[in-house]
Amino acid sequence: MVPIRTPELTVPPAVPYSYCSQPRSLLARPKYRAPCDAAATEKEPVRYGNIMIDPRVVRGNALSLRLLPQVWGGTEPDPLEVKRKRDAQKRVLARKQTKEQIQPVTPEPVEGRQHVHVQTELYLEEISDRIIEVDGECQTDEFLDRPPTPFFIPAKTGKDIATQIEEGELFDFDIEVKPILEVLIGKTVEQALLEVMEEEELAQLWSHQRAYAELRNAEFAELQRLEEQDRRIREEKERRRLEHLEKLRKQKETAEKIAARAFAQRYLADLIPSVFNNLHESGYFYDPIERDIETEFLPWLMSQVEETLQRKVLGRTMLDSLIRAVVEKRLDAFSQPPLSDQTEAPAEEPRPTDAAPQVSGESDAADQPVAEKEETD
């Protein structure tokens, strides 16, 4: 994504850039400190550091600062340290907000476009997933024997200086050591006395702190007891009030139930007979035998009657078909002319006539039971 440049940077400067001082190369820094020379000290001013503003220097008594967390029990932090941390956090937050406000922000793309990362350098770099590989060959000589490694001789550092000591120039240890020992012993004894006094002071502070803690714990226990007593009294009052309200509610509910029961008895005195009469008239109360006859017996009887009638109709239809077939056969027989060359033919012709009366008799016999059955039905 290409950042938007500010108008001030896009305008070419009218005046070329110039250095306040000519550029120069830095000298190689020596590894060791240069020896102190009186002539060089006189030429260059000595740069001293101000330890009053050095944060590494401890202010006040170092022992009291180290024992401060033990005196207070280590529960409460140092207010100065807390204030310093808060100021540092405020400064960091203000610096971050100022940086965010000053930093230019890329506007959102218009509809149909999107931001794309592009290269804006003078020499573009071809970016590809596959690295281009090229094969190369070279001819090397045969291996030669390695020469022996020479012994390591470190470089000589420093300067050779000789000192001539005359007789009487060296100090006498027994004489010169006395003031040094007196100073060391005196300082040691003084430091020991200071430490003993500080220990006594700390012991007194701890005793006062323990007494104060015991008094505070006793007062806190008494306060808790009074609060618990007050809480029990409030709970008792609240419980009594709720019991009284519950009693009143139950009395009111009982009175309402009694009134509702009396009103319901008066209202339902004439309602039950009228309801039963209406249900009986609507058909909800019925005779089980009559209902059984209507739902079970009558449908079965109707189905049997229909089946019988269907049988009768079927018998009549079959009988009509038989009669029609016989009549058609006899009509065909009578419609044919008699043959002259056969003399015995007339005597043999009555056979179909004889069969016809039988068929008619059979039909009459079939009609008679059907008629008798219809009469019985």
mmCIF file of C-alpha atoms in Angstrom:
data_model
loop_
_atom_site.group_PDB
_atom_site.id
_atom_site.type_symbol
_atom_site.label_atom_id
_atom_site.label_comp_id
_atom_site.label_asym_id
_atom_site.label_seq_id
_atom_site.Cartn_x
_atom_site.Cartn_y
_atom_site.Cartn_z
ATOM 1 C CA MET A 1 0.000 0.000 0.000
ATOM 2 C CA VAL A 2 1.467 3.338 -1.043
ATOM 3 C CA PRO A 3 1.237 5.950 1.728
ATOM 4 C CA ILE A 4 -0.051 9.406 0.878
ATOM 5 C CA ARG A 5 2.633 12.053 0.963
ATOM 6 C CA THR A 6 2.024 15.377 2.586
ATOM 7 C CA PRO A 7 2.018 18.495 0.369
ATOM 8 C CA GLU A 8 5.115 19.813 2.137
ATOM 9 C CA LEU A 9 7.179 16.793 1.083
ATOM 10 C CA THR A 10 6.014 16.819 -2.544
ATOM 11 C CA VAL A 11 7.143 20.401 -3.181
ATOM 12 C CA PRO A 12 10.845 20.430 -4.190
ATOM 13 C CA PRO A 13 13.009 22.531 -1.877
ATOM 14 C CA ALA A 14 14.229 25.809 -3.306
ATOM 15 C CA VAL A 15 17.467 25.855 -1.273
ATOM 16 C CA PRO A 16 19.809 22.822 -1.432
ATOM 17 C CA TYR A 17 20.615 20.993 1.793
ATOM 18 C CA SER A 18 23.796 22.069 3.561
ATOM 19 C CA TYR A 19 25.609 20.692 6.614
ATOM 20 C CA CYS A 20 26.173 22.821 9.704
ATOM 21 C CA SER A 21 29.560 21.122 10.091
ATOM 22 C CA GLN A 22 31.622 19.196 7.613
ATOM 23 C CA PRO A 23 31.220 15.427 7.894
ATOM 24 C CA ARG A 24 34.189 13.542 9.236
ATOM 25 C CA SER A 25 35.008 9.926 9.940
ATOM 26 C CA LEU A 26 35.068 8.686 13.533
ATOM 27 C CA LEU A 27 38.387 7.664 14.979
ATOM 28 C CA ALA A 28 38.949 4.090 16.043
ATOM 29 C CA ARG A 29 38.168 3.732 19.728
ATOM 30 C CA PRO A 30 41.041 2.153 21.663
ATOM 31 C CA LYS A 31 40.416 -0.998 23.615
ATOM 32 C CA TYR A 32 42.023 0.265 26.826
ATOM 33 C CA ARG A 33 41.978 3.596 28.535
ATOM 34 C CA ALA A 34 44.790 5.946 27.627
ATOM 35 C CA PRO A 35 47.339 6.584 30.400
ATOM 36 C CA CYS A 36 46.869 9.785 32.376
ATOM 37 C CA ASP A 37 49.262 12.482 31.220
ATOM 38 C CA ALA A 38 49.757 15.711 33.112
ATOM 39 C CA ALA A 39 50.226 17.765 29.938
ATOM 40 C CA ALA A 40 47.066 16.341 28.357
ATOM 41 C CA THR A 41 45.119 16.993 31.553
ATOM 42 C CA GLU A 42 46.146 20.619 31.510
ATOM 43 C CA LYS A 43 45.147 21.031 27.870
ATOM 44 C CA GLU A 44 41.699 19.333 28.016
ATOM 45 C CA PRO A 45 39.157 20.211 30.713
ATOM 46 C CA VAL A 46 38.193 17.399 33.035
ATOM 47 C CA ARG A 47 34.561 16.384 32.659
ATOM 48 C CA TYR A 48 32.978 15.604 35.986
ATOM 49 C CA GLY A 49 29.609 13.931 36.535
ATOM 50 C CA ASN A 50 26.981 15.454 38.842
ATOM 51 C CA ILE A 51 25.930 12.707 41.261
ATOM 52 C CA MET A 52 23.122 14.891 42.670
ATOM 53 C CA ILE A 53 20.995 14.158 39.595
ATOM 54 C CA ASP A 54 22.284 10.632 38.943
ATOM 55 C CA PRO A 55 19.334 8.196 39.448
ATOM 56 C CA ARG A 56 21.743 5.402 40.371
ATOM 57 C CA VAL A 57 22.825 7.154 43.532
ATOM 58 C CA VAL A 58 20.701 6.222 46.574
ATOM 59 C CA ARG A 59 19.258 9.205 48.466
ATOM 60 C CA GLY A 60 19.218 9.230 52.262
ATOM 61 C CA ASN A 61 19.989 6.291 54.490
ATOM 62 C CA ALA A 62 20.379 3.108 52.471
ATOM 63 C CA LEU A 63 19.546 0.841 55.418
ATOM 64 C CA SER A 64 16.244 2.564 56.184
ATOM 65 C CA LEU A 65 15.190 2.316 52.539
ATOM 66 C CA ARG A 66 15.997 -1.375 52.436
ATOM 67 C CA LEU A 67 14.133 -2.110 55.670
ATOM 68 C CA LEU A 68 11.077 -0.022 54.754
ATOM 69 C CA PRO A 69 9.106 -2.948 53.243
ATOM 70 C CA GLN A 70 9.833 -5.040 56.364
ATOM 71 C CA VAL A 71 8.581 -2.262 58.679
ATOM 72 C CA TRP A 72 5.296 -1.848 56.855
ATOM 73 C CA GLY A 73 4.877 -5.562 56.285
ATOM 74 C CA GLY A 74 5.412 -5.352 52.510
ATOM 75 C CA THR A 75 1.681 -4.815 51.872
ATOM 76 C CA GLU A 76 1.612 -1.098 50.957
ATOM 77 C CA PRO A 77 3.825 0.130 48.061
ATOM 78 C CA ASP A 78 5.885 3.264 48.183
ATOM 79 C CA PRO A 79 3.655 6.274 47.278
ATOM 80 C CA LEU A 80 6.557 8.033 45.533
ATOM 81 C CA GLU A 81 7.215 4.969 43.393
ATOM 82 C CA VAL A 82 3.505 4.640 42.564
ATOM 83 C CA LYS A 83 3.301 8.307 41.594
ATOM 84 C CA ARG A 84 6.420 7.983 39.452
ATOM 85 C CA LYS A 85 4.983 4.962 37.617
ATOM 86 C CA ARG A 86 1.676 6.738 37.007
ATOM 87 C CA ASP A 87 3.458 9.793 35.593
ATOM 88 C CA ALA A 88 5.527 7.548 33.311
ATOM 89 C CA GLN A 89 2.400 5.744 32.060
ATOM 90 C CA LYS A 90 0.658 9.078 31.405
ATOM 91 C CA ARG A 91 3.638 10.324 29.428
ATOM 92 C CA VAL A 92 3.806 7.140 27.352
ATOM 93 C CA LEU A 93 0.066 7.306 26.633
ATOM 94 C CA ALA A 94 0.246 10.995 25.655
ATOM 95 C CA ARG A 95 3.233 10.298 23.385
ATOM 96 C CA LYS A 96 1.376 7.425 21.729
ATOM 97 C CA GLN A 97 -1.751 9.512 21.150
ATOM 98 C CA THR A 98 0.316 12.361 19.693
ATOM 99 C CA LYS A 99 2.124 9.927 17.385
ATOM 100 C CA GLU A 100 -1.181 8.454 16.199
ATOM 101 C CA GLN A 101 -2.581 11.920 15.488
ATOM 102 C CA ILE A 102 0.518 13.048 13.581
ATOM 103 C CA GLN A 103 0.945 9.825 11.589
ATOM 104 C CA PRO A 104 -0.803 10.089 8.179
ATOM 105 C CA VAL A 105 -3.573 7.607 7.564
ATOM 106 C CA THR A 106 -4.345 6.083 4.180
ATOM 107 C CA PRO A 107 -7.945 6.845 3.119
ATOM 108 C CA GLU A 108 -10.368 4.053 2.366
ATOM 109 C CA PRO A 109 -10.546 2.902 -1.308
ATOM 110 C CA VAL A 110 -13.474 4.016 -3.429
ATOM 111 C CA GLU A 111 -16.158 1.564 -4.475
ATOM 112 C CA GLY A 112 -14.880 -0.992 -6.964
ATOM 113 C CA ARG A 113 -11.198 -0.556 -6.057
ATOM 114 C CA GLN A 114 -8.862 -1.902 -3.427
ATOM 115 C CA HIS A 115 -5.425 -1.174 -1.947
ATOM 116 C CA VAL A 116 -2.546 -3.235 -3.324
ATOM 117 C CA HIS A 117 1.055 -3.439 -2.092
ATOM 118 C CA VAL A 118 3.365 -2.144 -4.865
ATOM 119 C CA GLN A 119 7.064 -1.371 -5.082
ATOM 120 C CA THR A 120 8.008 2.288 -5.183
ATOM 121 C CA GLU A 121 11.809 1.879 -5.224
ATOM 122 C CA LEU A 122 13.968 2.973 -8.173
ATOM 123 C CA TYR A 123 15.127 -0.609 -8.794
ATOM 124 C CA LEU A 124 12.246 -3.051 -8.876
ATOM 125 C CA GLU A 125 12.724 -6.561 -7.555
ATOM 126 C CA GLU A 126 11.228 -9.504 -9.340
ATOM 127 C CA ILE A 127 9.241 -11.581 -6.880
ATOM 128 C CA SER A 128 8.607 -15.178 -7.838
ATOM 129 C CA ASP A 129 7.728 -18.337 -5.991
ATOM 130 C CA ARG A 130 10.483 -20.381 -7.664
ATOM 131 C CA ILE A 131 14.118 -19.396 -7.233
ATOM 132 C CA ILE A 132 16.091 -19.311 -10.474
ATOM 133 C CA GLU A 133 18.913 -21.876 -10.384
ATOM 134 C CA VAL A 134 21.949 -21.873 -12.680
ATOM 135 C CA ASP A 135 24.529 -24.672 -12.952
ATOM 136 C CA GLY A 136 28.182 -23.650 -12.920
ATOM 137 C CA GLU A 137 31.402 -25.586 -13.153
ATOM 138 C CA CYS A 138 35.010 -24.841 -12.154
ATOM 139 C CA GLN A 139 38.335 -26.629 -12.199
ATOM 140 C CA THR A 140 40.350 -26.805 -8.975
ATOM 141 C CA ASP A 141 43.960 -27.777 -8.363
ATOM 142 C CA GLU A 142 45.029 -30.793 -6.413
ATOM 143 C CA PHE A 143 45.216 -30.559 -2.641
ATOM 144 C CA LEU A 144 48.582 -29.453 -1.284
ATOM 145 C CA ASP A 145 50.055 -30.358 2.063
ATOM 146 C CA ARG A 146 49.127 -27.885 4.763
ATOM 147 C CA PRO A 147 52.134 -26.116 6.275
ATOM 148 C CA PRO A 148 52.705 -26.573 10.017
ATOM 149 C CA THR A 149 50.811 -24.155 12.242
ATOM 150 C CA PRO A 150 53.166 -21.665 13.867
ATOM 151 C CA PHE A 151 53.163 -21.191 17.629
ATOM 152 C CA PHE A 152 50.826 -18.493 18.886
ATOM 153 C CA ILE A 153 52.729 -15.530 20.260
ATOM 154 C CA PRO A 154 50.427 -12.863 21.679
ATOM 155 C CA ALA A 155 51.145 -9.289 20.786
ATOM 156 C CA LYS A 156 52.969 -7.270 23.363
ATOM 157 C CA THR A 157 50.808 -4.623 25.073
ATOM 158 C CA GLY A 158 51.761 -1.691 27.241
ATOM 159 C CA LYS A 159 55.109 -0.057 27.772
ATOM 160 C CA ASP A 160 58.206 -1.207 29.644
ATOM 161 C CA ILE A 161 58.848 1.176 32.523
ATOM 162 C CA ALA A 162 61.597 0.897 35.101
ATOM 163 C CA THR A 163 61.671 2.615 38.497
ATOM 164 C CA GLN A 164 64.700 3.398 40.558
ATOM 165 C CA ILE A 165 64.028 3.251 44.317
ATOM 166 C CA GLU A 166 66.551 4.944 46.520
ATOM 167 C CA GLU A 167 67.219 4.105 50.109
ATOM 168 C CA GLY A 168 64.652 5.632 52.505
ATOM 169 C CA GLU A 169 61.972 6.257 49.866
ATOM 170 C CA LEU A 170 59.778 3.275 50.858
ATOM 171 C CA PHE A 171 57.483 3.755 53.883
ATOM 172 C CA ASP A 172 57.734 1.855 57.155
ATOM 173 C CA PHE A 173 54.726 -0.450 57.409
ATOM 174 C CA ASP A 174 54.524 -0.523 61.211
ATOM 175 C CA ILE A 175 54.512 3.253 61.444
ATOM 176 C CA GLU A 176 52.372 4.070 58.428
ATOM 177 C CA VAL A 177 49.717 1.461 59.155
ATOM 178 C CA LYS A 178 48.734 2.891 62.570
ATOM 179 C CA PRO A 179 46.620 5.855 61.334
ATOM 180 C CA ILE A 180 44.975 3.663 58.728
ATOM 181 C CA LEU A 181 44.097 1.037 61.342
ATOM 182 C CA GLU A 182 42.788 3.722 63.716
ATOM 183 C CA VAL A 183 40.550 5.117 60.993
ATOM 184 C CA LEU A 184 39.290 1.642 60.004
ATOM 185 C CA ILE A 185 38.658 0.522 63.571
ATOM 186 C CA GLY A 186 36.978 3.795 64.483
ATOM 187 C CA LYS A 187 34.779 3.692 61.389
ATOM 188 C CA THR A 188 33.912 0.041 62.073
ATOM 189 C CA VAL A 189 32.991 0.736 65.699
ATOM 190 C CA GLU A 190 30.951 3.780 64.667
ATOM 191 C CA GLN A 191 29.124 1.760 62.000
ATOM 192 C CA ALA A 192 28.480 -1.016 64.513
ATOM 193 C CA LEU A 193 27.040 1.482 67.016
ATOM 194 C CA LEU A 194 24.834 2.964 64.300
ATOM 195 C CA GLU A 195 23.589 -0.477 63.312
ATOM 196 C CA VAL A 196 22.858 -1.374 66.959
ATOM 197 C CA MET A 197 20.936 1.898 67.416
ATOM 198 C CA GLU A 198 19.004 1.258 64.215
ATOM 199 C CA GLU A 199 18.183 -2.284 65.369
ATOM 200 C CA GLU A 200 16.901 -0.940 68.695
ATOM 201 C CA GLU A 201 14.865 1.683 66.884
ATOM 202 C CA LEU A 202 13.452 -0.949 64.545
ATOM 203 C CA ALA A 203 12.616 -3.185 67.523
ATOM 204 C CA GLN A 204 10.738 -0.302 69.161
ATOM 205 C CA LEU A 205 8.931 0.409 65.912
ATOM 206 C CA TRP A 206 7.953 -3.246 65.585
ATOM 207 C CA SER A 207 6.709 -3.341 69.184
ATOM 208 C CA HIS A 208 4.615 -0.203 68.577
ATOM 209 C CA GLN A 209 3.355 -1.720 65.340
ATOM 210 C CA ARG A 210 2.379 -4.967 67.088
ATOM 211 C CA ALA A 211 0.583 -3.048 69.842
ATOM 212 C CA TYR A 212 -1.220 -0.944 67.239
ATOM 213 C CA ALA A 213 -2.147 -4.082 65.258
ATOM 214 C CA GLU A 214 -3.521 -5.781 68.399
ATOM 215 C CA LEU A 215 -5.561 -2.683 69.290
ATOM 216 C CA ARG A 216 -6.826 -2.398 65.728
ATOM 217 C CA ASN A 217 -7.756 -6.103 65.640
ATOM 218 C CA ALA A 218 -9.636 -5.773 68.936
ATOM 219 C CA GLU A 219 -11.529 -2.724 67.648
ATOM 220 C CA PHE A 220 -12.235 -4.519 64.373
ATOM 221 C CA ALA A 221 -13.582 -7.581 66.247
ATOM 222 C CA GLU A 222 -15.814 -5.328 68.385
ATOM 223 C CA LEU A 223 -17.016 -3.556 65.245
ATOM 224 C CA GLN A 224 -17.812 -6.886 63.606
ATOM 225 C CA ARG A 225 -19.715 -8.020 66.703
ATOM 226 C CA LEU A 226 -21.797 -4.824 66.735
ATOM 227 C CA GLU A 227 -22.468 -5.117 63.003
ATOM 228 C CA GLU A 228 -23.518 -8.749 63.420
ATOM 229 C CA GLN A 229 -25.851 -7.788 66.285
ATOM 230 C CA ASP A 230 -27.349 -4.989 64.221
ATOM 231 C CA ARG A 231 -27.776 -7.383 61.293
ATOM 232 C CA ARG A 232 -29.556 -9.959 63.460
ATOM 233 C CA ILE A 233 -31.895 -7.274 64.819
ATOM 234 C CA ARG A 234 -32.711 -6.067 61.295
ATOM 235 C CA GLU A 235 -33.324 -9.625 60.099
ATOM 236 C CA GLU A 236 -35.595 -10.301 63.076
ATOM 237 C CA LYS A 237 -37.612 -7.132 62.382
ATOM 238 C CA GLU A 238 -37.888 -8.013 58.699
ATOM 239 C CA ARG A 239 -38.975 -11.573 59.542
ATOM 240 C CA ARG A 240 -41.625 -10.321 61.996
ATOM 241 C CA ARG A 241 -42.926 -7.850 59.402
ATOM 242 C CA LEU A 242 -43.113 -10.553 56.717
ATOM 243 C CA GLU A 243 -44.930 -12.918 59.114
ATOM 244 C CA HIS A 244 -47.487 -10.216 59.926
ATOM 245 C CA LEU A 245 -48.025 -9.486 56.225
ATOM 246 C CA GLU A 246 -48.390 -13.218 55.505
ATOM 247 C CA LYS A 247 -50.938 -13.526 58.320
ATOM 248 C CA LEU A 248 -52.964 -10.615 56.959
ATOM 249 C CA ARG A 249 -52.793 -12.066 53.450
ATOM 250 C CA LYS A 250 -54.019 -15.464 54.634
ATOM 251 C CA GLN A 251 -56.897 -13.874 56.588
ATOM 252 C CA LYS A 252 -57.920 -11.882 53.511
ATOM 253 C CA GLU A 253 -57.648 -14.951 51.283
ATOM 254 C CA THR A 254 -59.740 -17.015 53.729
ATOM 255 C CA ALA A 255 -62.465 -14.357 53.823
ATOM 256 C CA GLU A 256 -62.494 -14.187 50.021
ATOM 257 C CA LYS A 257 -62.739 -17.980 49.767
ATOM 258 C CA ILE A 258 -65.676 -18.087 52.218
ATOM 259 C CA ALA A 259 -67.494 -15.316 50.322
ATOM 260 C CA ALA A 260 -66.819 -16.995 46.982
ATOM 261 C CA ARG A 261 -68.060 -20.362 48.298
ATOM 262 C CA ALA A 262 -71.325 -18.842 49.580
ATOM 263 C CA PHE A 263 -71.875 -16.975 46.310
ATOM 264 C CA ALA A 264 -71.140 -20.115 44.295
ATOM 265 C CA GLN A 265 -73.578 -22.177 46.363
ATOM 266 C CA ARG A 266 -76.342 -19.593 45.846
ATOM 267 C CA TYR A 267 -75.546 -19.297 42.140
ATOM 268 C CA LEU A 268 -75.302 -23.037 41.477
ATOM 269 C CA ALA A 269 -78.440 -23.981 43.421
ATOM 270 C CA ASP A 270 -80.659 -23.850 40.284
ATOM 271 C CA LEU A 271 -77.889 -24.359 37.723
ATOM 272 C CA ILE A 272 -77.233 -28.074 38.152
ATOM 273 C CA PRO A 273 -80.833 -29.298 37.359
ATOM 274 C CA SER A 274 -81.077 -27.037 34.322
ATOM 275 C CA VAL A 275 -77.692 -28.236 33.041
ATOM 276 C CA PHE A 276 -78.667 -31.893 33.384
ATOM 277 C CA ASN A 277 -81.995 -31.252 31.628
ATOM 278 C CA ASN A 278 -80.254 -29.506 28.726
ATOM 279 C CA LEU A 279 -77.709 -32.329 28.419
ATOM 280 C CA HIS A 280 -80.497 -34.927 28.473
ATOM 281 C CA GLU A 281 -82.419 -33.045 25.805
ATOM 282 C CA SER A 282 -79.276 -32.654 23.682
ATOM 283 C CA GLY A 283 -78.711 -36.412 23.765
ATOM 284 C CA TYR A 284 -75.650 -36.663 25.970
ATOM 285 C CA PHE A 285 -77.491 -39.031 28.395
ATOM 286 C CA TYR A 286 -78.804 -42.100 26.417
ATOM 287 C CA ASP A 287 -79.936 -45.689 26.956
ATOM 288 C CA PRO A 288 -77.031 -48.106 26.256
ATOM 289 C CA ILE A 289 -79.350 -50.874 24.955
ATOM 290 C CA GLU A 290 -81.095 -48.510 22.552
ATOM 291 C CA ARG A 291 -77.753 -47.083 21.422
ATOM 292 C CA ASP A 292 -76.414 -50.638 20.927
ATOM 293 C CA ILE A 293 -79.441 -51.574 18.826
ATOM 294 C CA GLU A 294 -79.105 -48.420 16.718
ATOM 295 C CA THR A 295 -75.343 -48.723 16.154
ATOM 296 C CA GLU A 296 -74.851 -52.533 16.001
ATOM 297 C CA PHE A 297 -78.058 -54.498 15.322
ATOM 298 C CA LEU A 298 -79.806 -52.307 12.753
ATOM 299 C CA PRO A 299 -76.753 -51.933 10.448
ATOM 300 C CA TRP A 300 -76.236 -55.738 10.551
ATOM 301 C CA LEU A 301 -79.919 -56.379 9.757
ATOM 302 C CA MET A 302 -79.855 -53.957 6.820
ATOM 303 C CA SER A 303 -76.708 -55.607 5.437
ATOM 304 C CA GLN A 304 -78.359 -59.078 5.645
ATOM 305 C CA VAL A 305 -81.554 -57.830 3.896
ATOM 306 C CA GLU A 306 -79.495 -56.269 1.117
ATOM 307 C CA GLU A 307 -77.550 -59.503 0.671
ATOM 308 C CA THR A 308 -80.803 -61.534 0.445
ATOM 309 C CA LEU A 309 -82.299 -59.155 -2.101
ATOM 310 C CA GLN A 310 -79.148 -59.363 -4.178
ATOM 311 C CA ARG A 311 -79.405 -63.160 -4.170
ATOM 312 C CA LYS A 312 -83.064 -62.987 -5.331
ATOM 313 C CA VAL A 313 -82.210 -60.595 -8.135
ATOM 314 C CA LEU A 314 -79.346 -62.853 -9.176
ATOM 315 C CA GLY A 315 -81.680 -65.933 -9.238
ATOM 316 C CA ARG A 316 -84.254 -64.117 -11.318
ATOM 317 C CA THR A 317 -81.598 -62.932 -13.722
ATOM 318 C CA MET A 318 -80.254 -66.475 -14.180
ATOM 319 C CA LEU A 319 -83.781 -67.865 -14.675
ATOM 320 C CA ASP A 320 -84.592 -65.225 -17.296
ATOM 321 C CA SER A 321 -81.436 -66.037 -19.175
ATOM 322 C CA LEU A 322 -82.248 -69.777 -19.181
ATOM 323 C CA ILE A 323 -85.812 -69.174 -20.405
ATOM 324 C CA ARG A 324 -84.584 -66.888 -23.136
ATOM 325 C CA ALA A 325 -82.050 -69.490 -24.298
ATOM 326 C CA VAL A 326 -84.715 -72.284 -24.428
ATOM 327 C CA VAL A 327 -87.216 -70.127 -26.269
ATOM 328 C CA GLU A 328 -84.655 -69.092 -28.845
ATOM 329 C CA LYS A 329 -83.648 -72.727 -29.378
ATOM 330 C CA ARG A 330 -87.245 -73.888 -29.900
ATOM 331 C CA LEU A 331 -87.912 -70.951 -32.211
ATOM 332 C CA ASP A 332 -84.971 -71.974 -34.347
ATOM 333 C CA ALA A 333 -86.224 -75.569 -34.407
ATOM 334 C CA PHE A 334 -89.749 -74.653 -35.543
ATOM 335 C CA SER A 335 -88.543 -72.184 -38.108
ATOM 336 C CA GLN A 336 -86.659 -74.909 -40.103
ATOM 337 C CA PRO A 337 -88.817 -76.729 -42.874
ATOM 338 C CA PRO A 338 -89.378 -80.554 -42.542
ATOM 339 C CA LEU A 339 -87.395 -83.000 -44.766
ATOM 340 C CA SER A 340 -89.474 -85.181 -47.311
ATOM 341 C CA ASP A 341 -87.134 -88.163 -47.728
ATOM 342 C CA GLN A 342 -87.157 -89.050 -44.007
ATOM 343 C CA THR A 343 -90.342 -90.688 -42.829
ATOM 344 C CA GLU A 344 -89.422 -91.176 -39.241
ATOM 345 C CA ALA A 345 -88.387 -87.655 -38.746
ATOM 346 C CA PRO A 346 -91.758 -86.402 -37.535
ATOM 347 C CA ALA A 347 -91.826 -89.086 -34.895
ATOM 348 C CA GLU A 348 -88.430 -88.074 -33.624
ATOM 349 C CA GLU A 349 -89.014 -84.370 -33.665
ATOM 350 C CA PRO A 350 -91.046 -84.206 -30.500
ATOM 351 C CA ARG A 351 -87.833 -84.637 -28.542
ATOM 352 C CA PRO A 352 -87.081 -80.953 -28.359
ATOM 353 C CA THR A 353 -90.712 -80.398 -27.539
ATOM 354 C CA ASP A 354 -90.452 -82.915 -24.767
ATOM 355 C CA ALA A 355 -87.325 -81.203 -23.518
ATOM 356 C CA ALA A 356 -89.025 -77.893 -23.698
ATOM 357 C CA PRO A 357 -91.783 -78.799 -21.270
ATOM 358 C CA GLN A 358 -89.164 -80.179 -18.956
ATOM 359 C CA VAL A 359 -87.303 -76.928 -19.114
ATOM 360 C CA SER A 360 -90.507 -75.049 -18.544
ATOM 361 C CA GLY A 361 -91.306 -77.343 -15.655
ATOM 362 C CA GLU A 362 -87.877 -76.760 -14.257
ATOM 363 C CA SER A 363 -88.374 -73.044 -14.697
ATOM 364 C CA ASP A 364 -91.765 -73.256 -13.001
ATOM 365 C CA ALA A 365 -90.241 -75.279 -10.204
ATOM 366 C CA ALA A 366 -87.486 -72.672 -9.896
ATOM 367 C CA ASP A 367 -90.027 -69.820 -9.932
ATOM 368 C CA GLN A 368 -92.158 -71.425 -7.270
ATOM 369 C CA PRO A 369 -89.533 -71.538 -4.500
ATOM 370 C CA VAL A 370 -88.349 -68.037 -5.442
ATOM 371 C CA ALA A 371 -91.932 -66.775 -5.123
ATOM 372 C CA GLU A 372 -92.373 -68.622 -1.829
ATOM 373 C CA LYS A 373 -89.087 -67.111 -0.608
ATOM 374 C CA GLU A 374 -90.207 -63.615 -1.632
ATOM 375 C CA GLU A 375 -93.442 -64.113 0.279
ATOM 376 C CA THR A 376 -91.563 -65.257 3.327
ATOM 377 C CA ASP A 377 -89.193 -62.264 3.061
#
